[in-house]
Short mmCIF file of C-alpha atoms in Angstrom, two decimals:
data_model
loop_
_atom_site.label_atom_id
_atom_site.label_comp_id
_atom_site.label_asym_id
_atom_site.label_seq_id
_atom_site.Cartn_x
_atom_site.Cartn_y
_atom_site.Cartn_z
CA MET A 1 75.69 104.42 131.45
CA GLN A 2 76.59 106.63 128.16
CA ARG A 3 80.45 105.23 128.62
CA LEU A 4 79.31 102.02 128.48
CA LEU A 5 76.96 102.71 125.27
CA VAL A 6 79.96 104.25 122.96
CA ALA A 7 82.24 100.82 124.22
CA LEU A 8 79.54 98.49 123.22
CA LEU A 9 78.35 100.14 119.46
CA ALA A 10 82.13 100.40 119.08
CA ALA A 11 83.13 96.49 119.53
CA PHE A 12 78.68 96.24 117.81
CA ASP A 13 81.08 98.28 114.78
CA ALA A 14 84.19 96.19 115.08
CA ALA A 15 81.85 92.72 114.22
CA ILE A 16 79.83 94.83 111.52
CA ALA A 17 83.19 95.36 110.13
CA ALA A 18 84.81 91.61 109.88
CA ALA A 19 81.37 89.91 109.58
CA VAL A 20 81.61 93.02 106.25
CA GLY A 21 84.52 91.21 104.54
CA LEU A 22 84.36 87.72 105.43
CA VAL A 23 80.16 88.12 104.43
CA VAL A 24 82.66 89.22 100.96
CA LEU A 25 84.70 86.43 101.03
CA LEU A 26 81.91 83.72 102.00
CA ALA A 27 79.43 84.09 99.91
CA PRO A 28 81.59 83.94 96.38
CA LEU A 29 82.98 81.12 97.84
CA THR A 30 80.29 79.15 98.40
CA LEU A 31 78.59 79.87 94.74
CA LEU A 32 81.49 79.12 93.10
CA TRP A 33 81.25 76.12 95.37
CA THR A 34 77.68 75.53 94.58
CA LEU A 35 78.35 75.21 90.59
CA SER A 36 81.38 73.22 90.64
CA PHE A 37 81.37 70.56 93.27
CA GLY A 38 77.05 70.34 92.85
CA VAL A 39 76.24 68.46 95.97
CA THR A 40 80.01 66.28 96.35
CA ALA A 41 81.08 69.10 97.52
CA ASP A 42 83.43 69.23 100.76
CA TRP A 43 81.70 72.88 102.43
CA GLY A 44 84.53 71.65 105.17
CA ALA A 45 86.73 73.59 103.06
CA LEU A 46 84.64 76.78 102.24
CA TRP A 47 85.64 78.52 105.97
CA PRO A 48 88.89 77.41 106.81
CA LEU A 49 89.04 78.74 102.53
CA THR A 50 87.43 82.03 103.17
CA GLY A 51 89.41 83.47 107.10
CA THR A 52 92.66 82.45 104.97
CA LEU A 53 91.81 85.05 102.88
CA TRP A 54 90.40 87.03 104.80
CA GLN A 55 93.74 87.17 107.01
CA PHE A 56 95.06 87.52 103.48
CA GLY A 57 93.48 90.27 102.84
CA HIS A 58 94.85 92.53 105.65
CA GLY A 59 98.58 91.87 105.03
CA VAL A 60 99.03 88.12 106.51
CA PRO A 61 101.76 86.94 104.21
CA LEU A 62 100.85 82.97 102.99
CA SER A 63 102.85 80.32 102.33
CA ILE A 64 101.31 77.96 100.56
CA ASP A 65 103.47 74.38 99.90
CA VAL A 66 101.79 71.87 96.23
CA SER A 67 101.37 68.05 97.56
CA THR A 68 103.00 66.22 95.92
CA GLU A 69 100.38 64.85 94.15
CA VAL A 70 98.28 67.64 93.17
CA LEU A 71 102.25 68.78 91.33
CA ARG A 72 101.70 64.94 89.95
CA THR A 73 98.24 65.85 88.07
CA THR A 74 99.84 69.49 87.04
CA GLY A 75 102.44 68.87 85.80
CA ILE A 76 104.32 71.80 87.98
CA ALA A 77 107.95 71.82 89.09
CA PRO A 78 109.39 70.10 91.97
CA ALA A 79 110.69 73.85 92.31
CA ALA A 80 108.42 76.08 92.53
CA ALA A 81 106.32 73.59 94.37
CA ALA A 82 106.91 75.48 97.51
CA PHE A 83 106.29 80.06 97.62
CA THR A 84 105.15 82.31 99.70
CA LEU A 85 102.57 84.66 98.93
CA SER A 86 102.30 88.59 100.07
CA VAL A 87 101.42 90.56 97.79
CA THR A 88 98.45 91.43 99.85
CA PRO A 89 95.05 92.28 97.96
CA LEU A 90 94.42 95.88 99.41
CA ALA A 91 90.60 96.01 99.21
CA PHE A 92 89.83 94.32 101.82
CA LEU A 93 92.69 96.37 103.84
CA ILE A 94 91.13 100.15 102.79
CA PHE A 95 87.62 98.86 104.11
CA THR A 96 88.66 97.89 107.36
CA LEU A 97 91.18 101.43 107.12
CA LEU A 98 87.63 102.80 106.30
CA PHE A 99 85.28 100.87 108.52
CA ALA A 100 87.09 101.40 112.02
CA ALA A 101 87.97 105.19 110.96
CA ARG A 102 83.45 105.74 111.27
CA SER A 103 83.65 103.88 114.30
CA GLY A 104 86.34 106.43 115.71
CA THR A 105 84.31 109.06 115.24
CA ARG A 106 81.71 108.32 116.02
CA ALA A 107 82.62 107.54 119.82
CA ALA A 108 84.65 111.17 119.01
CA ARG A 109 81.38 112.80 118.83
CA ALA A 110 79.78 110.92 121.58
CA GLY A 111 82.85 112.35 123.84
CA ALA A 112 84.63 109.84 124.36
CA TRP A 113 87.15 108.99 121.68
CA LEU A 114 89.64 106.83 123.28
CA LEU A 115 87.36 104.19 124.87
CA GLY A 116 85.36 103.27 122.32
CA SER A 117 88.88 103.51 119.28
CA LEU A 118 89.90 100.32 122.53
CA SER A 119 86.98 98.64 122.56
CA GLY A 120 86.21 98.33 118.74
CA SER A 121 89.87 97.40 118.30
CA LEU A 122 89.22 94.32 120.72
CA THR A 123 86.19 92.99 119.53
CA PHE A 124 87.97 92.84 116.11
CA ALA A 125 91.19 91.41 117.75
CA ALA A 126 88.74 88.29 119.21
CA ILE A 127 87.20 88.16 116.48
CA ALA A 128 90.74 87.64 114.25
CA THR A 129 91.99 85.54 117.06
CA GLY A 130 88.90 83.85 116.18
CA VAL A 131 89.73 83.45 112.36
CA ALA A 132 93.11 82.53 113.15
CA LEU A 133 92.07 79.17 115.37
CA THR A 134 89.85 78.25 113.13
CA ALA A 135 90.60 78.94 109.79
CA HIS A 136 93.00 76.18 108.47
CA LEU A 137 94.61 75.15 104.54
CA GLY A 138 96.33 72.02 104.86
CA ALA A 139 97.93 73.93 101.88
CA VAL A 140 99.06 77.07 102.71
CA GLU A 141 99.83 78.08 106.43
CA THR A 142 99.84 81.73 107.83
CA PRO A 143 101.99 83.26 111.32
CA PHE A 144 99.57 83.09 113.88
CA VAL A 145 100.90 85.53 115.66
CA GLU A 146 100.35 87.57 112.46
CA ALA A 147 97.10 86.71 111.60
CA ILE A 148 95.94 88.14 114.55
CA LEU A 149 98.28 91.40 114.56
CA LEU A 150 98.07 92.95 111.17
CA PRO A 151 94.40 92.63 111.33
CA THR A 152 93.83 94.71 114.99
CA ALA A 153 96.14 96.29 113.81
CA VAL A 154 94.87 97.46 110.35
CA TYR A 155 91.26 98.51 112.78
CA LEU A 156 93.39 99.95 115.43
CA VAL A 157 94.76 103.08 113.15
CA GLY A 158 91.73 103.96 111.27
CA ALA A 159 89.70 103.98 114.69
CA VAL A 160 92.12 105.93 116.19
CA CYS A 161 93.20 108.43 112.85
CA GLY A 162 89.29 109.43 112.82
CA ALA A 163 88.50 109.76 116.38
CA VAL A 164 91.65 111.90 116.50
CA ARG A 165 90.98 113.95 113.57
CA ILE A 166 86.42 114.96 114.82
CA ALA A 167 87.93 115.12 118.97
CA TRP A 168 91.83 117.33 117.63
CA GLU A 169 88.72 120.12 116.58
CA ASP A 170 85.92 120.03 119.13
CA GLY A 171 88.01 118.86 121.53
CA ASP A 172 87.96 115.33 124.46
CA GLY A 173 87.98 117.68 127.59
CA GLY A 174 91.04 116.07 128.77
CA PHE A 175 94.37 114.10 127.02
CA LEU A 176 94.41 115.60 123.26
CA ASP A 177 92.36 119.92 124.60
CA ARG A 178 96.27 119.30 126.46
CA ILE A 179 97.90 119.08 123.54
CA HIS A 180 96.17 121.65 122.62
CA ASP A 181 96.51 124.38 125.03
CA VAL A 182 100.08 123.44 124.55
CA VAL A 183 99.54 123.57 120.93
CA ASP A 184 98.72 126.62 120.64
CA SER A 185 101.18 128.63 123.12
CA TRP A 186 103.39 127.86 120.90
CA GLY A 187 102.03 130.81 118.45
CA ASP A 188 102.27 131.22 114.59
CA TRP A 189 104.07 127.63 114.92
CA GLY A 190 101.14 126.39 116.49
CA PRO A 191 98.68 125.88 113.47
CA VAL A 192 101.73 124.36 111.67
CA PRO A 193 100.96 120.59 112.78
CA SER A 194 97.49 120.48 111.82
CA ALA A 195 98.31 122.04 108.12
CA ALA A 196 101.11 119.91 108.19
CA VAL A 197 98.66 116.74 108.44
CA ARG A 198 95.68 118.08 106.22
CA GLY A 199 98.29 119.18 103.58
CA ALA A 200 99.56 115.20 103.54
CA ALA A 201 96.91 113.47 103.81
CA PHE A 202 95.04 116.23 100.80
CA ALA A 203 99.19 115.16 98.76
CA VAL A 204 97.50 111.37 98.89
CA VAL A 205 94.21 112.35 97.79
CA GLY A 206 95.80 114.32 94.64
CA THR A 207 97.85 110.87 93.95
CA THR A 208 95.49 108.87 94.71
CA ALA A 209 93.51 110.46 92.36
CA VAL A 210 95.97 110.64 89.55
CA SER A 211 97.13 107.40 90.06
CA ALA A 212 93.74 106.16 89.30
CA VAL A 213 92.94 107.58 86.34
CA ALA A 214 96.30 106.72 84.70
CA VAL A 215 95.21 102.69 86.01
CA ALA A 216 91.91 103.96 83.56
CA VAL A 217 93.84 105.68 80.12
CA LEU A 218 95.92 102.49 80.39
CA THR A 219 93.52 99.55 80.91
CA ALA A 220 91.67 101.87 77.63
CA ALA A 221 94.43 102.21 75.60
CA ARG A 222 95.91 98.61 76.68
CA GLY A 223 92.43 96.70 76.84
CA GLY A 224 93.32 95.05 73.63
CA GLU A 225 96.16 92.33 75.87
CA MET A 226 94.31 92.33 78.73
CA VAL A 227 91.35 90.22 76.26
CA ALA A 228 93.96 88.38 74.45
CA LEU A 229 95.40 87.23 77.99
CA PHE A 230 91.30 86.17 79.25
CA GLN A 231 90.82 84.94 76.39
CA ALA A 232 94.67 82.27 76.52
CA ALA A 233 93.75 81.56 79.67
CA ARG A 234 91.10 78.85 78.67
CA VAL A 235 88.98 79.77 81.34
CA ASP A 236 85.27 79.37 81.47
CA ALA A 237 82.26 82.21 82.69
CA LEU A 238 82.96 80.62 86.07
CA GLY A 239 86.54 80.99 85.79
CA ALA A 240 86.36 84.28 83.96
CA GLY A 241 83.97 85.58 87.03
CA VAL A 242 86.36 84.58 89.61
CA ILE A 243 89.46 86.00 87.79
CA THR A 244 87.69 89.62 87.13
CA LEU A 245 86.83 89.44 91.63
CA GLY A 246 90.78 88.77 92.48
CA HIS A 247 91.35 92.14 90.20
CA LEU A 248 89.09 93.77 91.67
CA ALA A 249 90.50 93.24 95.05
CA TYR A 250 93.34 93.83 93.84
CA LEU A 251 92.76 96.77 92.37
CA PRO A 252 94.22 99.08 95.13
CA THR A 253 97.94 97.72 95.08
CA ILE A 254 97.97 98.82 91.02
CA ILE A 255 96.89 101.87 91.77
CA VAL A 256 100.14 101.69 93.93
CA TRP A 257 101.80 100.45 91.83
CA ALA A 258 100.77 103.31 89.02
CA ALA A 259 101.53 106.04 91.69
CA SER A 260 105.65 104.37 92.10
CA TRP A 261 105.55 104.75 88.37
CA LEU A 262 104.43 107.99 88.04
CA ALA A 263 106.93 109.64 90.92
CA GLY A 264 109.13 107.62 89.12
CA PRO A 265 110.87 104.56 91.28
CA GLY A 266 108.93 102.18 89.26
CA PHE A 267 107.83 98.95 90.08
CA ALA A 268 109.26 95.28 89.82
CA VAL A 269 107.08 91.82 88.79
CA GLY A 270 109.96 89.55 89.58
CA VAL A 271 113.67 89.27 90.26
CA GLY A 272 115.47 92.28 87.78
CA THR A 273 113.20 93.07 86.05
CA ALA A 274 111.51 97.00 86.35
CA VAL A 275 109.32 99.07 84.99
CA SER A 276 109.36 102.03 85.47
CA PRO A 277 108.98 106.22 83.06
CA ALA A 278 112.64 105.81 82.29
CA GLY A 279 113.14 102.07 80.74
CA THR A 280 111.09 98.66 80.95
CA GLN A 281 112.77 95.55 81.72
CA LEU A 282 110.61 92.66 81.72
CA GLY A 283 110.89 88.62 81.21
CA VAL A 284 108.41 86.25 80.75
CA VAL A 285 105.42 87.67 82.55
CA PRO A 286 102.75 85.51 84.88
CA GLY A 287 99.25 85.23 81.78
CA ILE A 288 97.46 87.33 84.43
CA PRO A 289 95.05 90.04 82.41
CA VAL A 290 96.27 92.96 84.64
CA LEU A 291 99.94 91.84 84.01
CA GLY A 292 98.88 92.86 80.41
CA LEU A 293 98.51 96.94 81.72
CA LEU A 294 101.98 97.16 81.55
CA PRO A 295 103.96 99.12 78.33
CA GLU A 296 106.52 97.18 76.87
CA SER A 297 108.57 100.15 76.11
CA THR A 298 109.02 103.12 77.54
CA SER A 299 111.53 106.45 76.99
CA ILE A 300 112.82 108.59 78.73
CA TRP A 301 111.62 111.42 78.38
CA MET A 302 108.41 109.96 80.15
CA LEU A 303 109.71 110.72 83.26
CA ILE A 304 108.11 113.86 82.33
CA VAL A 305 105.04 111.81 84.45
CA ILE A 306 106.78 112.95 88.01
CA ILE A 307 104.77 116.68 86.71
CA LEU A 308 101.59 114.63 88.46
CA PRO A 309 103.00 114.37 91.91
CA ILE A 310 104.36 117.81 92.03
CA GLY A 311 101.29 119.08 90.62
CA ALA A 312 99.59 116.89 93.69
CA GLY A 313 102.22 118.92 96.10
CA ALA A 314 101.04 121.48 95.04
CA PHE A 315 97.53 121.17 95.22
CA ALA A 316 98.27 120.28 98.74
CA GLY A 317 99.79 123.10 99.35
CA TRP A 318 97.60 125.69 97.31
CA ALA A 319 94.59 124.32 100.21
CA VAL A 320 97.25 124.48 103.37
CA ARG A 321 97.10 127.98 101.60
CA SER A 322 93.80 128.61 101.42
CA ARG A 323 92.20 127.32 104.70
CA LEU A 324 95.58 129.50 106.81
CA VAL A 325 94.23 132.59 104.89
CA TRP A 326 90.72 131.70 105.40
CA GLU A 327 91.71 130.94 109.41
CA GLY A 328 93.38 134.66 109.13
CA THR A 329 96.81 133.28 110.29
CA PRO A 330 99.36 134.61 107.04
CA LEU A 331 102.50 132.89 108.96
CA GLY A 332 106.34 133.36 108.49
CA LEU A 333 108.30 132.15 105.84
CA ALA A 334 110.33 129.60 109.15
CA PRO A 335 106.35 127.89 109.73
CA ARG A 336 105.67 127.82 106.46
CA ALA A 337 108.55 126.19 105.83
CA THR A 338 107.76 123.86 108.44
CA ILE A 339 104.42 123.07 107.05
CA ALA A 340 105.84 122.74 103.14
CA LEU A 341 108.13 120.06 105.33
CA GLY A 342 105.86 117.66 107.66
CA ILE A 343 103.47 117.15 104.19
CA GLY A 344 106.81 116.29 102.18
CA VAL A 345 107.49 113.63 104.90
CA LEU A 346 103.83 112.54 105.60
CA THR A 347 103.43 111.60 102.27
CA ALA A 348 106.80 109.68 102.14
CA ALA A 349 105.53 107.97 105.27
CA VAL A 350 102.16 106.70 103.47
CA ALA A 351 103.62 105.45 100.49
CA ALA A 352 106.22 103.35 102.48
CA ILE A 353 103.36 101.94 104.00
CA ALA A 354 101.14 101.31 101.14
CA ALA A 355 104.26 99.97 99.87
CA LEU A 356 104.81 97.04 102.11
CA PHE A 357 101.42 95.92 101.91
CA ALA A 358 101.76 95.78 98.32
CA GLY A 359 105.11 94.81 97.11
CA GLY A 360 106.92 91.03 97.96
CA SER A 361 105.94 87.87 96.93
CA MET A 362 103.99 87.07 94.15
CA GLY A 363 105.13 83.26 93.11
CA PRO A 364 107.73 81.19 93.29
CA GLY A 365 110.91 82.09 91.69
CA ARG A 366 112.07 84.59 89.48
CA LEU A 367 108.10 86.54 91.45
CA SER A 368 109.01 86.79 94.90
CA GLU A 369 109.85 90.42 93.49
CA ALA A 370 106.87 92.55 92.69
CA GLY A 371 106.02 95.93 93.21
CA PRO A 372 107.63 98.73 94.64
CA ALA A 373 110.23 99.25 96.37
CA PRO A 374 109.38 100.76 99.85
CA LEU A 375 112.56 103.35 100.40
CA PRO A 376 113.14 104.79 96.42
CA PHE A 377 109.14 105.11 96.91
CA ALA A 378 109.02 107.27 99.90
CA LEU A 379 111.36 109.18 98.84
CA ALA A 380 110.71 110.26 95.69
CA LEU A 381 106.63 110.61 96.69
CA GLY A 382 107.91 112.49 99.28
CA GLY A 383 111.13 115.10 97.94
CA GLU A 384 108.09 116.12 94.53
CA VAL A 385 105.61 116.50 97.24
CA LEU A 386 107.91 118.49 98.86
CA LEU A 387 108.19 120.52 95.50
CA GLY A 388 104.77 121.25 94.78
CA ALA A 389 103.62 122.12 98.95
CA ALA A 390 107.04 124.27 98.76
CA ILE A 391 106.16 125.96 95.49
CA LEU A 392 102.39 127.04 96.92
CA LEU A 393 103.18 127.76 100.25
CA LEU A 394 106.23 130.39 100.39
CA SER A 395 104.86 131.51 96.82
CA PRO A 396 104.97 135.69 98.23
CA ARG A 397 101.63 136.45 99.15
CA ASN A 398 99.04 137.83 96.38
CA ARG A 399 96.52 140.79 96.22
CA ASP A 400 94.00 138.81 96.76
CA GLU A 401 95.51 137.53 99.73
CA LEU A 402 96.70 141.65 100.27
CA ALA A 403 92.81 142.27 100.32
CA GLU A 404 91.24 140.12 102.35
CA GLU A 405 93.67 141.42 105.07
CA ARG A 406 93.10 144.27 104.00
CA THR A 407 89.08 143.80 104.31
CA ASP A 408 89.93 141.48 106.85
CA ARG A 409 91.35 144.53 108.79
CA TRP A 410 88.77 147.48 107.58
CA VAL A 411 85.86 145.51 109.85
CA ALA A 412 87.69 144.90 113.22
CA GLU A 413 88.57 148.90 113.60
CA MET A 414 84.96 149.00 112.86
CA THR A 415 83.57 147.08 115.16
CA ALA A 416 85.85 148.24 117.31
CA SER A 417 85.30 152.18 116.48
CA ASP A 418 81.13 151.46 117.28
CA ALA A 419 82.06 149.53 120.22
CA VAL A 420 83.46 152.74 121.51
CA SER A 421 81.03 154.98 120.05
CA ASN A 422 78.12 153.38 121.66
CA ALA A 423 80.10 153.71 125.36
CA ARG A 424 80.63 157.42 125.29
CA THR A 425 78.30 159.14 123.17
CA ASP A 426 76.93 162.01 125.40
CA PRO A 427 73.09 161.28 125.47
CA SER A 428 72.41 165.11 126.40
CA ASP A 429 74.09 165.78 123.01
CA GLY A 430 74.81 162.87 121.66
CA THR A 431 78.77 164.31 120.59
CA VAL A 432 81.44 161.82 121.51
CA GLY A 433 84.27 162.03 123.18
CA TRP A 434 87.91 161.02 122.57
CA PRO A 435 89.88 161.37 126.07
CA ASP A 436 92.98 158.56 124.29
CA GLY A 437 93.61 161.18 121.04
CA PRO A 438 92.39 160.68 117.86
CA SER A 439 90.20 158.19 116.38
CA THR A 440 91.71 156.47 113.08
CA TYR A 441 88.62 157.61 111.25
CA ASP A 442 87.94 161.51 109.64
CA THR A 443 85.60 164.05 110.52
CA ALA A 444 85.18 163.96 106.77
CA PRO A 445 80.58 164.21 105.48
CA LEU A 446 79.44 160.51 105.92
CA ASP A 447 79.90 158.20 102.43
CA ASP A 448 77.39 158.96 100.59
CA ALA A 449 76.85 154.53 100.04
CA GLY A 450 77.47 153.27 102.81
CA GLY A 451 76.52 155.78 105.64
CA PHE A 452 79.65 155.62 107.31
CA ARG A 453 83.13 156.93 108.04
CA LEU A 454 85.84 156.31 105.59
CA PRO A 455 88.72 154.37 106.94
CA ARG A 456 92.81 155.98 106.64
CA ARG A 457 94.84 154.34 104.79
CA ASP A 458 97.65 152.43 106.30
CA PRO A 459 100.85 153.80 105.45
CA ARG A 460 102.60 150.41 105.44
CA ASP A 461 99.26 148.24 103.26
CA PRO A 462 101.22 147.59 99.71
CA VAL A 463 98.48 148.24 97.65
CA GLY A 464 96.53 150.67 97.33
#
């Protein structure tokens, strides 16, 4: 009964996640429809537009074919009538990912992480299939298979990651516990996989944070250019509101572009263009307000910004090293080097996936190439994070760590001594025998301050 309840709750979570994403799109579109068209609005097109945008927000590319009547009315060149839009507004994808992780966490704590993840993903797949079957626009076409698989894959990845994180720490009484036992049998190499994953998480969060700060600084510094582009668009309050909501949906995408710029490779906003710390080469840029943040020129000295991703890697290395010291598992040089390498590789994999969704085509003609290139971005960010993590993980242990080890060893010896004393005390005279040899503790009088015997200093201890 409990497993059935977990499956039902996971399915309900998936339905809520899909419904919230659709409502977030449907509510402003309904307001836009009402204010723009009034009672004469074609309400039959509202749902197809909502479903298509929801699919687009989960990475499904849109193939747009502008009709001849619209071309004549707007004066668009016939060469720009058909194009693909594939630069994803990542806000919807990240929401689904986080909501799925929360659902997977709850399923793992209930003791049925695999069942909960599969139940939620199947429910989300059913909803994605319904949206794909009912959301059809005349001028916009989405690949049917991708419209089902991509949203489902996003939810499945989020649910599994959230569930495995809890089940790995708390145990699941099954498959993961057996893997955990095998990993624990590796000795000094046992903590390596979990430490690498933990460090990669810190590195990704750190890189995202510094990239978001960079976007905020650019917005403060070049806000005038954005306002000028808003004014040049000559839109009313409703149009400005729609543009602003679009910018908010694309904010995580912009942060990925900023991360690629900080890492060094930069990004493109058209064929033959490049925006990077080493230099900026732009042609005619679309009048989208957010593109007013693009720097007009850069200097080779701006490459100093790559120290920020290196700092994110150092932060990850420090977090992992502190956790290892706190757990009392000081590792050798080879395991620590492997942890640093794992942090770099996992961070590079996340960067490549983010670049795949944040890049692609954003319009016809020369706008068919936009965003960061996955391979250069992954290699640059992974290498920089690896460097920062290696600096912290491979450096010699400092006096604080050695002192903490000495304190832990001291407490352990005192605890063992107390246990032996309680077991071997003679009730008649209160003396303690040591049949196994001399004690590691002095027979000198008790310390006046603490009431216990001072341990002898270990001659192997490098700290005096």
